[in-house]
mmCIF file of C-alpha atoms and ligand atoms in Angstrom:
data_model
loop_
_atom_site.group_PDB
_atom_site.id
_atom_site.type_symbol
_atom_site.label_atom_id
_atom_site.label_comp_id
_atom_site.label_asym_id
_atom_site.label_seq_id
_atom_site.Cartn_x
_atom_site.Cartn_y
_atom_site.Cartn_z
ATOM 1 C CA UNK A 1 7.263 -5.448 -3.669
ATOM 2 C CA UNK A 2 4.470 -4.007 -5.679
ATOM 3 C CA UNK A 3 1.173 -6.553 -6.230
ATOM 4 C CA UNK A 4 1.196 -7.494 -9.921
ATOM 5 C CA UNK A 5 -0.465 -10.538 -10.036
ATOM 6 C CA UNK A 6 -4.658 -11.261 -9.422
ATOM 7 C CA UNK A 7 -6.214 -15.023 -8.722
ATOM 8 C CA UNK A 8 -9.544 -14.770 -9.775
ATOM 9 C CA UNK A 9 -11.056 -18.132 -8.724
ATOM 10 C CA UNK A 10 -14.233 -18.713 -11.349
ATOM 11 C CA UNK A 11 -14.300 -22.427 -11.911
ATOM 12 C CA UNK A 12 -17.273 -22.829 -9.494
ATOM 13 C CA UNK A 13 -20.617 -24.284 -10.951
ATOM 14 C CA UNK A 14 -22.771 -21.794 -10.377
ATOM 15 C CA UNK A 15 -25.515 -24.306 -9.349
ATOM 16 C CA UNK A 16 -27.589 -21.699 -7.338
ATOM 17 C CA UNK A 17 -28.715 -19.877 -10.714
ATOM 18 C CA UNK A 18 -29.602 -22.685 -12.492
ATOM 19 C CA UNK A 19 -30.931 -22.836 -15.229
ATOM 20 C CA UNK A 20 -29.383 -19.472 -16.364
ATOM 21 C CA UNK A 21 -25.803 -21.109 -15.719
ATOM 22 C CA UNK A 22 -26.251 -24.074 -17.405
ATOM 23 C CA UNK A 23 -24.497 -22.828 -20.712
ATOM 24 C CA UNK A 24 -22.978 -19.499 -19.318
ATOM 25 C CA UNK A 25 -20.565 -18.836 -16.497
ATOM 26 C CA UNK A 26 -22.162 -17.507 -13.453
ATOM 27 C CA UNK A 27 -19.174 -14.730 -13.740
ATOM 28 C CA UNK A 28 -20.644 -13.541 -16.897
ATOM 29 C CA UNK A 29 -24.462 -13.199 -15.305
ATOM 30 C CA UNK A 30 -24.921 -8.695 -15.930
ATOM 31 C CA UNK A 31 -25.031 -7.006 -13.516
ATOM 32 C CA UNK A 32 -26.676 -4.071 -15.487
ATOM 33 C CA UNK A 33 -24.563 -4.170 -18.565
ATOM 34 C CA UNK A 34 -21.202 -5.287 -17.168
ATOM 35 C CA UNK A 35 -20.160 -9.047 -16.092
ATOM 36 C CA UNK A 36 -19.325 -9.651 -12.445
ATOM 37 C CA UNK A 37 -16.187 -11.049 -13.761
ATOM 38 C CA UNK A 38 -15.554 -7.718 -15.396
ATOM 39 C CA UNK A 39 -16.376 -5.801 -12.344
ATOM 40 C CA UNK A 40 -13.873 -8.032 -10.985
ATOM 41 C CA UNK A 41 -11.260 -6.982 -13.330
ATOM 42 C CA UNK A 42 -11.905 -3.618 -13.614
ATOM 43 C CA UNK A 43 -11.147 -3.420 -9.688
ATOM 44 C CA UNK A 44 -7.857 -4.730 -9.875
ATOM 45 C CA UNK A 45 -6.898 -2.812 -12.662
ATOM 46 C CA UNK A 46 -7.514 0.462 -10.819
ATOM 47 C CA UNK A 47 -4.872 -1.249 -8.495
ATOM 48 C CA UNK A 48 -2.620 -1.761 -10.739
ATOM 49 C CA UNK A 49 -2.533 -5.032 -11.297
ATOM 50 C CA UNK A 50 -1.222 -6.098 -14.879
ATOM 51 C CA UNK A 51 -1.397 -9.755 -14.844
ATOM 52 C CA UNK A 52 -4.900 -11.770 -14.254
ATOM 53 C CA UNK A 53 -5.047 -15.313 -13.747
ATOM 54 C CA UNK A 54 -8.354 -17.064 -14.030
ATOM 55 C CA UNK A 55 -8.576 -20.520 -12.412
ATOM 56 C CA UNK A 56 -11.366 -21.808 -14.884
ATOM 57 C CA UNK A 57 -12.928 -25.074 -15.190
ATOM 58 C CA UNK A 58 -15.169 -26.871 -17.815
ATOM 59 C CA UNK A 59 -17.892 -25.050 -19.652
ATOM 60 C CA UNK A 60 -15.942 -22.221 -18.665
ATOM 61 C CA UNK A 61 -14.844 -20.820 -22.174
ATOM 62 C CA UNK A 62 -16.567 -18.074 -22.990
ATOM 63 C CA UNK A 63 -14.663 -16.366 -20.019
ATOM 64 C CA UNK A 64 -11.614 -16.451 -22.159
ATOM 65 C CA UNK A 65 -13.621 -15.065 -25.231
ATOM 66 C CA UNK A 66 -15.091 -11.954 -22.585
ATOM 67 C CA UNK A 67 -10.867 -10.784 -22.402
ATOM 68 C CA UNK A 68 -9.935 -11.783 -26.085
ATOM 69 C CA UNK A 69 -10.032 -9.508 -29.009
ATOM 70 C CA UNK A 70 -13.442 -9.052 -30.890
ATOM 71 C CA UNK A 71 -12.103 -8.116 -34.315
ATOM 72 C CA UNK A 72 -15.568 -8.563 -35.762
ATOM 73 C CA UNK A 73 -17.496 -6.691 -33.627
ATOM 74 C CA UNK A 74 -14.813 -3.804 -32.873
ATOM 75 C CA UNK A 75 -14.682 -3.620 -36.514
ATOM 76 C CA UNK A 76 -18.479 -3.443 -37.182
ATOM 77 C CA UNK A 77 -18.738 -0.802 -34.372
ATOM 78 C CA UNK A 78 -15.820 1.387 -35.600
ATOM 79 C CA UNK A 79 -17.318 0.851 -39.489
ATOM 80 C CA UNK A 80 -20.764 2.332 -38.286
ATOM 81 C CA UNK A 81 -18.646 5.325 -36.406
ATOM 82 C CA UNK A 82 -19.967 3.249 -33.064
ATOM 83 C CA UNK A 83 -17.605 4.010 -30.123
ATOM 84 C CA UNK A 84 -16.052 1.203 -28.462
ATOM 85 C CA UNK A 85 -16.102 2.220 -24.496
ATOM 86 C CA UNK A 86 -18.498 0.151 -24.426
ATOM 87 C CA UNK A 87 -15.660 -2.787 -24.506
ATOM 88 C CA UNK A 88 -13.289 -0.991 -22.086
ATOM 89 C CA UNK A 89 -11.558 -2.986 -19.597
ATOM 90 C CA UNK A 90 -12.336 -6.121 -22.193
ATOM 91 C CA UNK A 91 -9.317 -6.540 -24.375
ATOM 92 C CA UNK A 92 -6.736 -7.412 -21.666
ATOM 93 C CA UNK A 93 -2.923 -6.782 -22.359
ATOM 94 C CA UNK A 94 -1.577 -9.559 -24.564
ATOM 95 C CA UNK A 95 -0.202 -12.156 -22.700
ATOM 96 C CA UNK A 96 -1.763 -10.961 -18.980
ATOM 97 C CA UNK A 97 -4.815 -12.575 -19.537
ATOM 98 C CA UNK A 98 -3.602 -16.118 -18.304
ATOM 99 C CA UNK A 99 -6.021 -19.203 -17.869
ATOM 100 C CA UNK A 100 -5.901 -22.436 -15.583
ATOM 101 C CA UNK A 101 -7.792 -25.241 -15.155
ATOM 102 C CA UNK A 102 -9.011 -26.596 -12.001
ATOM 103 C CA UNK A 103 -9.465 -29.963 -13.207
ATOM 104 C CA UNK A 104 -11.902 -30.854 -9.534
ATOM 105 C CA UNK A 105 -13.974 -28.970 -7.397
ATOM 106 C CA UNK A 106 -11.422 -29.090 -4.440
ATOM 107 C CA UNK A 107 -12.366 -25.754 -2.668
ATOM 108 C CA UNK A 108 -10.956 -22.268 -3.151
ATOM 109 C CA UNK A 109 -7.863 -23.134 -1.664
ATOM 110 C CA UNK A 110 -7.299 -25.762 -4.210
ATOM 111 C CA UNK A 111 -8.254 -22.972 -6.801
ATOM 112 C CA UNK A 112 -6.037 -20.634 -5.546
ATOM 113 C CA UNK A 113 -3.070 -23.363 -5.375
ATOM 114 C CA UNK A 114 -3.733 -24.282 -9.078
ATOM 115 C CA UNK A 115 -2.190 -20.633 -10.097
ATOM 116 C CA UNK A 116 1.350 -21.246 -7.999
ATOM 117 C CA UNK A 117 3.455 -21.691 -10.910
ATOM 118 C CA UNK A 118 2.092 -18.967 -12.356
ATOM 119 C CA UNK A 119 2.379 -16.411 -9.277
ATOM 120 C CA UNK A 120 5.825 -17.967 -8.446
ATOM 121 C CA UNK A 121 8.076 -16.167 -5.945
ATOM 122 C CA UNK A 122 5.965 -12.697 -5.064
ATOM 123 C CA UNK A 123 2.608 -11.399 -3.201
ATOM 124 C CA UNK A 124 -0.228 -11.151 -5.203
ATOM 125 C CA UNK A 125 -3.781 -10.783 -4.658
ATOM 126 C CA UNK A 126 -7.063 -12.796 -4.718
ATOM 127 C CA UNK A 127 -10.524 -11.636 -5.923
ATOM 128 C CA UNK A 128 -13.319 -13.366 -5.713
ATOM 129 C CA UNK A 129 -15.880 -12.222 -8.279
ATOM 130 C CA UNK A 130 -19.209 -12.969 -6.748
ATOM 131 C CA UNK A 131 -18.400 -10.546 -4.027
ATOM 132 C CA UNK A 132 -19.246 -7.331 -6.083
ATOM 133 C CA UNK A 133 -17.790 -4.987 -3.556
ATOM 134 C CA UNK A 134 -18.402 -1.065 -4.989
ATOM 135 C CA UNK A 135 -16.129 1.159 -3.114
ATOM 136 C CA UNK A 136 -16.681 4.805 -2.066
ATOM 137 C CA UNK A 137 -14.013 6.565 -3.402
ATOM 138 C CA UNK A 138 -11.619 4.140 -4.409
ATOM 139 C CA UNK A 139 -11.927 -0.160 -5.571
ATOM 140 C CA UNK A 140 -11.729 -2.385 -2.728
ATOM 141 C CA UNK A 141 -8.504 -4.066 -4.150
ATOM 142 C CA UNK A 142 -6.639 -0.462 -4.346
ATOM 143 C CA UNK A 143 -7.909 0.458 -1.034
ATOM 144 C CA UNK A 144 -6.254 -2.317 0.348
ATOM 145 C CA UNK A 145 -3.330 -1.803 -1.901
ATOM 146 C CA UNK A 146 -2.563 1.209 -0.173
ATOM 147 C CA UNK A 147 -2.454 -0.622 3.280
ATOM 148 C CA UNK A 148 -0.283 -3.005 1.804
ATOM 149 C CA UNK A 149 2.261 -0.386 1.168
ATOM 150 C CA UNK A 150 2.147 1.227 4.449
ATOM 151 C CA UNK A 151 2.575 -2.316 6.127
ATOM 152 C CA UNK A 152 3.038 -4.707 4.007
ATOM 153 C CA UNK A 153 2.523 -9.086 4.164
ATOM 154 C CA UNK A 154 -0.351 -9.882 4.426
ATOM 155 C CA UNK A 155 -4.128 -8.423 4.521
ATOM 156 C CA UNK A 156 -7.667 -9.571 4.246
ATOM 157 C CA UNK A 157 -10.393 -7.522 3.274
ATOM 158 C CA UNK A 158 -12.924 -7.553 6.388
ATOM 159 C CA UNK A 159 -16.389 -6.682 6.761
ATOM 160 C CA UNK A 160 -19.203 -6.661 9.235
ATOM 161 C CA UNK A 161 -21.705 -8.596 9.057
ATOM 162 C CA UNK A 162 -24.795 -10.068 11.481
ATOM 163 C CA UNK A 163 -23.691 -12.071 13.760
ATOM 164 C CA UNK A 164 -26.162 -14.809 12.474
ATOM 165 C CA UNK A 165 -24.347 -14.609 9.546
ATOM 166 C CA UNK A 166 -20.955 -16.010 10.249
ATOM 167 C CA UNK A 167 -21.168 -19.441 10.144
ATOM 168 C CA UNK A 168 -21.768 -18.696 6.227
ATOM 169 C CA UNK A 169 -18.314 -17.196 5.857
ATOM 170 C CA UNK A 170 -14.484 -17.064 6.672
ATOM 171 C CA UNK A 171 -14.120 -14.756 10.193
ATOM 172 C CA UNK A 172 -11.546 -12.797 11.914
ATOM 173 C CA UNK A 173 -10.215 -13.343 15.186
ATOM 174 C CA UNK A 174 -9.053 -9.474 15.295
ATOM 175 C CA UNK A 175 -6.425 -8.167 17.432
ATOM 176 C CA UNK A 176 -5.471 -3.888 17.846
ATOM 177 C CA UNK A 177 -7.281 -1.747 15.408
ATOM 178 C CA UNK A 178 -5.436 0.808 14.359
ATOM 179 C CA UNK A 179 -7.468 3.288 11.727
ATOM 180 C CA UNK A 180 -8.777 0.687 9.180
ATOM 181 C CA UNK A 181 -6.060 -1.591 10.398
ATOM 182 C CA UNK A 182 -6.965 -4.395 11.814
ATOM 183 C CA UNK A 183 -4.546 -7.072 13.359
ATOM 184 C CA UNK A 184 -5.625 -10.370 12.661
ATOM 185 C CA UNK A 185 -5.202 -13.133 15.335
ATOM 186 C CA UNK A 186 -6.519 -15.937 14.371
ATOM 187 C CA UNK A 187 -8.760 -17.436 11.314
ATOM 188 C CA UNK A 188 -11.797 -19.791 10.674
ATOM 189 C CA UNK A 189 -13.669 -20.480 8.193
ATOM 190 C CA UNK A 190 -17.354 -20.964 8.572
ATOM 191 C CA UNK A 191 -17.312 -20.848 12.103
ATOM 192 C CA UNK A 192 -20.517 -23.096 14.113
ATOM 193 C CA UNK A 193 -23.328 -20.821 15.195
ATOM 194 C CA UNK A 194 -22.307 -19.086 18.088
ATOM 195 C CA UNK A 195 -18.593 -19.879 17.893
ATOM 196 C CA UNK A 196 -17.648 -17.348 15.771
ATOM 197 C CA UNK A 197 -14.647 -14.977 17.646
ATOM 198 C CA UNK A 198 -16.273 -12.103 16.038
ATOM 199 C CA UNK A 199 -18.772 -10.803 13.289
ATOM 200 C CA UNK A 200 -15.525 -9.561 10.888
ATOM 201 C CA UNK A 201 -16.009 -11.513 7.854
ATOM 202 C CA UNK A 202 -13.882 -12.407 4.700
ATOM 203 C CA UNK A 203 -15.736 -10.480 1.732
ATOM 204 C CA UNK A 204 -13.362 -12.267 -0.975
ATOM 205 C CA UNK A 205 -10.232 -9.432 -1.422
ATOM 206 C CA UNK A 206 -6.996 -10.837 -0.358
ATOM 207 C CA UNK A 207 -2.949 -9.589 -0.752
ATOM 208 C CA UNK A 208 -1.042 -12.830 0.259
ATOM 209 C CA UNK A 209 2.626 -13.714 0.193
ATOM 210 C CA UNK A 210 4.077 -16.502 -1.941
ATOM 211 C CA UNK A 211 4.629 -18.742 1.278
ATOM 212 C CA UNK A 212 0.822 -19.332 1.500
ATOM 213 C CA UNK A 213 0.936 -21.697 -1.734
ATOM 214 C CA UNK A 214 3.416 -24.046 -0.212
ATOM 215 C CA UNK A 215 0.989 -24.430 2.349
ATOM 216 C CA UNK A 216 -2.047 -24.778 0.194
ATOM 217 C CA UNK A 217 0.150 -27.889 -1.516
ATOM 218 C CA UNK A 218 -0.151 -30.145 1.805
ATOM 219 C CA UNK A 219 -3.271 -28.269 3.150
ATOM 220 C CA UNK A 220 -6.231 -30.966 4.268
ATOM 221 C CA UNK A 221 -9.789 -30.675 3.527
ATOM 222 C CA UNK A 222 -11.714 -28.751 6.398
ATOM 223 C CA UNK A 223 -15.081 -27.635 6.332
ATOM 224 C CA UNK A 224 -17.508 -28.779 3.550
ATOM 225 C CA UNK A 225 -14.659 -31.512 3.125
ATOM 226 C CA UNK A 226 -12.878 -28.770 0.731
ATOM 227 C CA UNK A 227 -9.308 -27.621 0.934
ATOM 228 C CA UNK A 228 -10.064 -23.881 2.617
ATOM 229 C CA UNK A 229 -7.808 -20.857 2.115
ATOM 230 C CA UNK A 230 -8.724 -19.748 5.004
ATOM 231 C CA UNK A 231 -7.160 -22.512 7.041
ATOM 232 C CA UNK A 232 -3.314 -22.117 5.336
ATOM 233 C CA UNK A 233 -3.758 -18.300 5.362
ATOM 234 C CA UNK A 234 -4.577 -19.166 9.236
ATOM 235 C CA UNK A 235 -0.918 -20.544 9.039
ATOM 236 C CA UNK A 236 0.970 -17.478 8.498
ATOM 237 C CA UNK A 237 -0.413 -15.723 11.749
ATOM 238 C CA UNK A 238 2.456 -15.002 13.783
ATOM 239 C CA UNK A 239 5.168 -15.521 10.759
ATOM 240 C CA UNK A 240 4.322 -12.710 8.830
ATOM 241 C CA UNK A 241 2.403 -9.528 9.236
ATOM 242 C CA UNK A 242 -1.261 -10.014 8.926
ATOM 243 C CA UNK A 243 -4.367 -7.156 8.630
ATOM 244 C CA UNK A 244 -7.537 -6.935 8.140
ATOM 245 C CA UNK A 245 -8.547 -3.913 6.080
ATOM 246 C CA UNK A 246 -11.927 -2.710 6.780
ATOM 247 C CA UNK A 247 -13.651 -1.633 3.299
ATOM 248 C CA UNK A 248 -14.910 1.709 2.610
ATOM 249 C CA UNK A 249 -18.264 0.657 0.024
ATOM 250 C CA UNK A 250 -21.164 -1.474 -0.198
ATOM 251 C CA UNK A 251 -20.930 -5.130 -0.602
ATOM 252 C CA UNK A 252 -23.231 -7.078 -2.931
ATOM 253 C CA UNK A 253 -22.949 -10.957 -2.256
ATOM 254 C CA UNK A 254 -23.880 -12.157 -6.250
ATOM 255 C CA UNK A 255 -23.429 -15.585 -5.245
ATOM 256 C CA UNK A 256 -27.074 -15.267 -4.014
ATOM 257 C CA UNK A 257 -30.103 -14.733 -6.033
ATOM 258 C CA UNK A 258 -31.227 -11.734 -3.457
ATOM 259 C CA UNK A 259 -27.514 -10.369 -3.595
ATOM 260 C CA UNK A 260 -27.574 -10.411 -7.264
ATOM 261 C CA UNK A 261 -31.106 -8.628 -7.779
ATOM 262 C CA UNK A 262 -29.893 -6.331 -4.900
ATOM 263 C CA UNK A 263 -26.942 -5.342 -6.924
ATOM 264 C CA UNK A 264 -28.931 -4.840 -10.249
ATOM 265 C CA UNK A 265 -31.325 -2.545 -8.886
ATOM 266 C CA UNK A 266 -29.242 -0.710 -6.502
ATOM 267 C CA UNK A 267 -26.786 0.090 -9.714
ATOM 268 C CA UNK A 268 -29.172 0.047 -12.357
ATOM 269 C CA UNK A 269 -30.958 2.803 -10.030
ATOM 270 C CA UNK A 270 -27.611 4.611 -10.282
ATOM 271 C CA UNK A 271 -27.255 4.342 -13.884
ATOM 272 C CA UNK A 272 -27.114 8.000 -15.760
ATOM 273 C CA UNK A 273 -29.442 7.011 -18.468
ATOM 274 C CA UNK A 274 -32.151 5.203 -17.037
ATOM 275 C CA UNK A 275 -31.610 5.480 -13.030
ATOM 276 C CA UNK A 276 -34.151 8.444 -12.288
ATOM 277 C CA UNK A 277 -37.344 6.527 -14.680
ATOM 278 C CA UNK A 278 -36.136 3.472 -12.864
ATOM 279 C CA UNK A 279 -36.633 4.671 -9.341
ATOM 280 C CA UNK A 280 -39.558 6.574 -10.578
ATOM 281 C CA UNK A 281 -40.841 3.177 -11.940
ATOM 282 C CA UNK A 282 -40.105 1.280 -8.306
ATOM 283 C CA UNK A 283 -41.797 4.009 -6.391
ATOM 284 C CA UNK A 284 -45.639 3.682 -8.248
ATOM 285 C CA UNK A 285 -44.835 -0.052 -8.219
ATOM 286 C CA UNK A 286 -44.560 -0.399 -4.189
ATOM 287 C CA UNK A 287 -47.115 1.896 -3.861
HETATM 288 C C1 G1P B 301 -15.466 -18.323 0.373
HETATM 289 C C2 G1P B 301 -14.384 -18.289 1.451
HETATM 290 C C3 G1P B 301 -14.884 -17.552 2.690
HETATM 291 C C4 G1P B 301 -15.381 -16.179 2.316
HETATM 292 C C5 G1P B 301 -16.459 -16.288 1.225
HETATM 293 C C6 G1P B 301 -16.887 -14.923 0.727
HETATM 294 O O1 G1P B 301 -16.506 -19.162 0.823
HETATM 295 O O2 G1P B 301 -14.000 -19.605 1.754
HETATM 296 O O3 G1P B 301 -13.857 -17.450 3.637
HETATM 297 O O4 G1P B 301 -15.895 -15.507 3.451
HETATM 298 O O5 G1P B 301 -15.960 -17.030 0.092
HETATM 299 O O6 G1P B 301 -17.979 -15.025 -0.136
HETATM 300 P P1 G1P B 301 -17.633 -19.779 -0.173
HETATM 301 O O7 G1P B 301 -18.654 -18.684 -0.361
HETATM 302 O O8 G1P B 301 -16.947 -20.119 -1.442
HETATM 303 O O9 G1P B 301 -18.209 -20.935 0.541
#
C-alpha cells in the first residue's frame, strides 16, 4: 500500500528559542527564506505524499495561515507581474492540509496518537520538522519510501551519531545490515549514558503501520514522564517487518540554537544569489 498520509508533530513550545517563539511557531523560524515546517513539507511531497496532518497546539495558528491561500498577496504579486515561486509548496491541495489539536503536552507519541482517526486503517509516515535532514540526491522521506516498497512494514530513518550523544535521542538495537537496510531489534528511547545498544539514532523520519496507534492508545509514560513513540513502535518488533534506513544527506538538528545557525549558514552559503559573497564574507571575518 502506497504512503499517503504525513504526521507532522508541531505542537511543541519551542521554549529553547525564546523569546523569538513567544508569538511565532518555532516551525516557522527561516531557515534562509523557507520555514522548517515547509522544508518539512516539501520533503514529503517529493514522496508523494498528498495528505498532511499537523498535530498543532495553542498559539499555533499561523501554521494553518503558512498552507492557506494568500489571495491578497498572490494577487498583489501577480498585479505587479511578480512571480509567485516564491510561494511554491505553500498553497496545499484543498482539503489535504488537515489540522489537530493536541490539547496537552503528552509526548510525541501522544502527538502522533492524536492523528489516528485521521490516518485510519493504512501506513503512513511521520516527520518531525526540527530535524532538517537535506538529502543528497533524493528527500529523506522518498529515500525511505523506496525501501518501503522493496520491503515494506515498517522503517525508521537511522543515523550515526557520537556515542556521547545517545542518551539525547531514540536508538537502534540493529540486527543484519543489508545495503542501507538495517534490521531493527530492539528500541529505546533516550538510552542512560553508556547503555545505549548502539550509536544508530532516530533522526525524526518514520513509515509506520496502522497497528502502532492502537498501541499508542494504552501506551504509558516512559522517559521524561511522556508517552514515547519509540516505546509502542518498540512493540511491533517481531510482528511486523522492521528497518532502519540509513540516510544519504546531512542532518541539521533545528531544535538547537547551534543546529539552527548551523543550518542557516551551511544553506545560506549554498544559496545561488548570495552564497559565494557570503562565504567570501565568513572567510575575512575568521581571519
Ligand atoms: C524525539 C524522539 C526521539 C528522536 C528525536 C529526534 O525526541 O522521541 O526518539 O530521536 O525526537 O530529534 P525529542 O527530541 O522530542 O525529545
Amino acid at each position: 500500500m502506497t504512503i499517503r498520509k504525513a504526521v507532522f508533530p508541531v505542537a511543541g513550545l519551542g521554549t529553547r528559542f525564546l523569546p523569538a517563539t513567544k508569538a511565532v511557531p518555532k516551525e516557522l523560524l527561516p531557515v534562509v527564506d523557507r520555514p522548517l515546517v515547509q522544508y518539512a513539507v516539501d520533503e514529503a511531497l517529493e514522496a508523494g505524499i498528498e495528505t498532511m496532518i499537523f498535530v498543532t497546539g495553542r498559539n499555533k495558528g499561523a501554521i494553518e495561515d503558512h498552507f492557506d491561500v494568500a489571495y491578497e498577496l498572490e494577487r498583489i504579486q501577480a498585479d505587479r507581474g511578480k512571480p509567485l515561486d516564491a510561494l511554491k509548496g505553500t498553497r496545499l491541495t484543498p482539503g489535504n492540509a488537515i489540522f489537530v489539536r493536541q490539547q496537552e503536552p503528552r509526548g510525541l507519541g501522544h502527538a502522533v496518537w492524536c492523528a489516528r482517526d485521521i490516518i485510519g486503517d493504512e501506513p503512513f509516515a511521520i516527520i518531525l520538522p526540527d530535524e532538517l535532514l537535506i538529502g543528497r540526491e533524493k528527500g529523506c522521506l522518498a529515500q525511505m519510501v523506496a525501501q518501503y516498497e522493496k520491503v515494506g512494514g515498517n522503517l525508521v530513518c537511522a543515523l550515526e551519531v557520537p556515542m556521547e550523544e545517545t542518551p539525547s535521542y531514540g536508538i537502534i538495537d540493529p540486527g543484519a545490515r543489508d545495503g542501507v537496510l538495517t534490521e531493527v531489534k530492539g528500541l529505546v528511547e533516550k538510552p542512560k549514558l553508556g547503555t545505549a545498544p548502539s550509536n544508530l539514532m532516530l533522526p525524526g523520519r518514520y513509515i509506520l503501520q496502522p497497528e502502532v496507534m492502537g498501541l499508542l492508545a494504552t501506551q504509558e509514560a516512559g522517559a521524561g514522564g511522556e508517552v514515547q513513540l519509540t516505546d509502542s513502535m518498540a512493540k511491533l518488533i517481531g510482528k511486523q517487518p522492521f528497518h532502519g534506513v540509513t540516510f544519504d544527506g546531512e542532518r541539521f538538528d533545528c531544535g538547537s540554537k547551534l543546529g539552527f545557525a548551523q543550518a542557516n549558514f551551511a544553506l545560506a552559503c549554498r544559496d545561488a544569489a548570495m552564497g559565494a559573497e557570503l562565504r567570501g564574507w565568513a572567510k575575512a571575518l575568521l581571519g
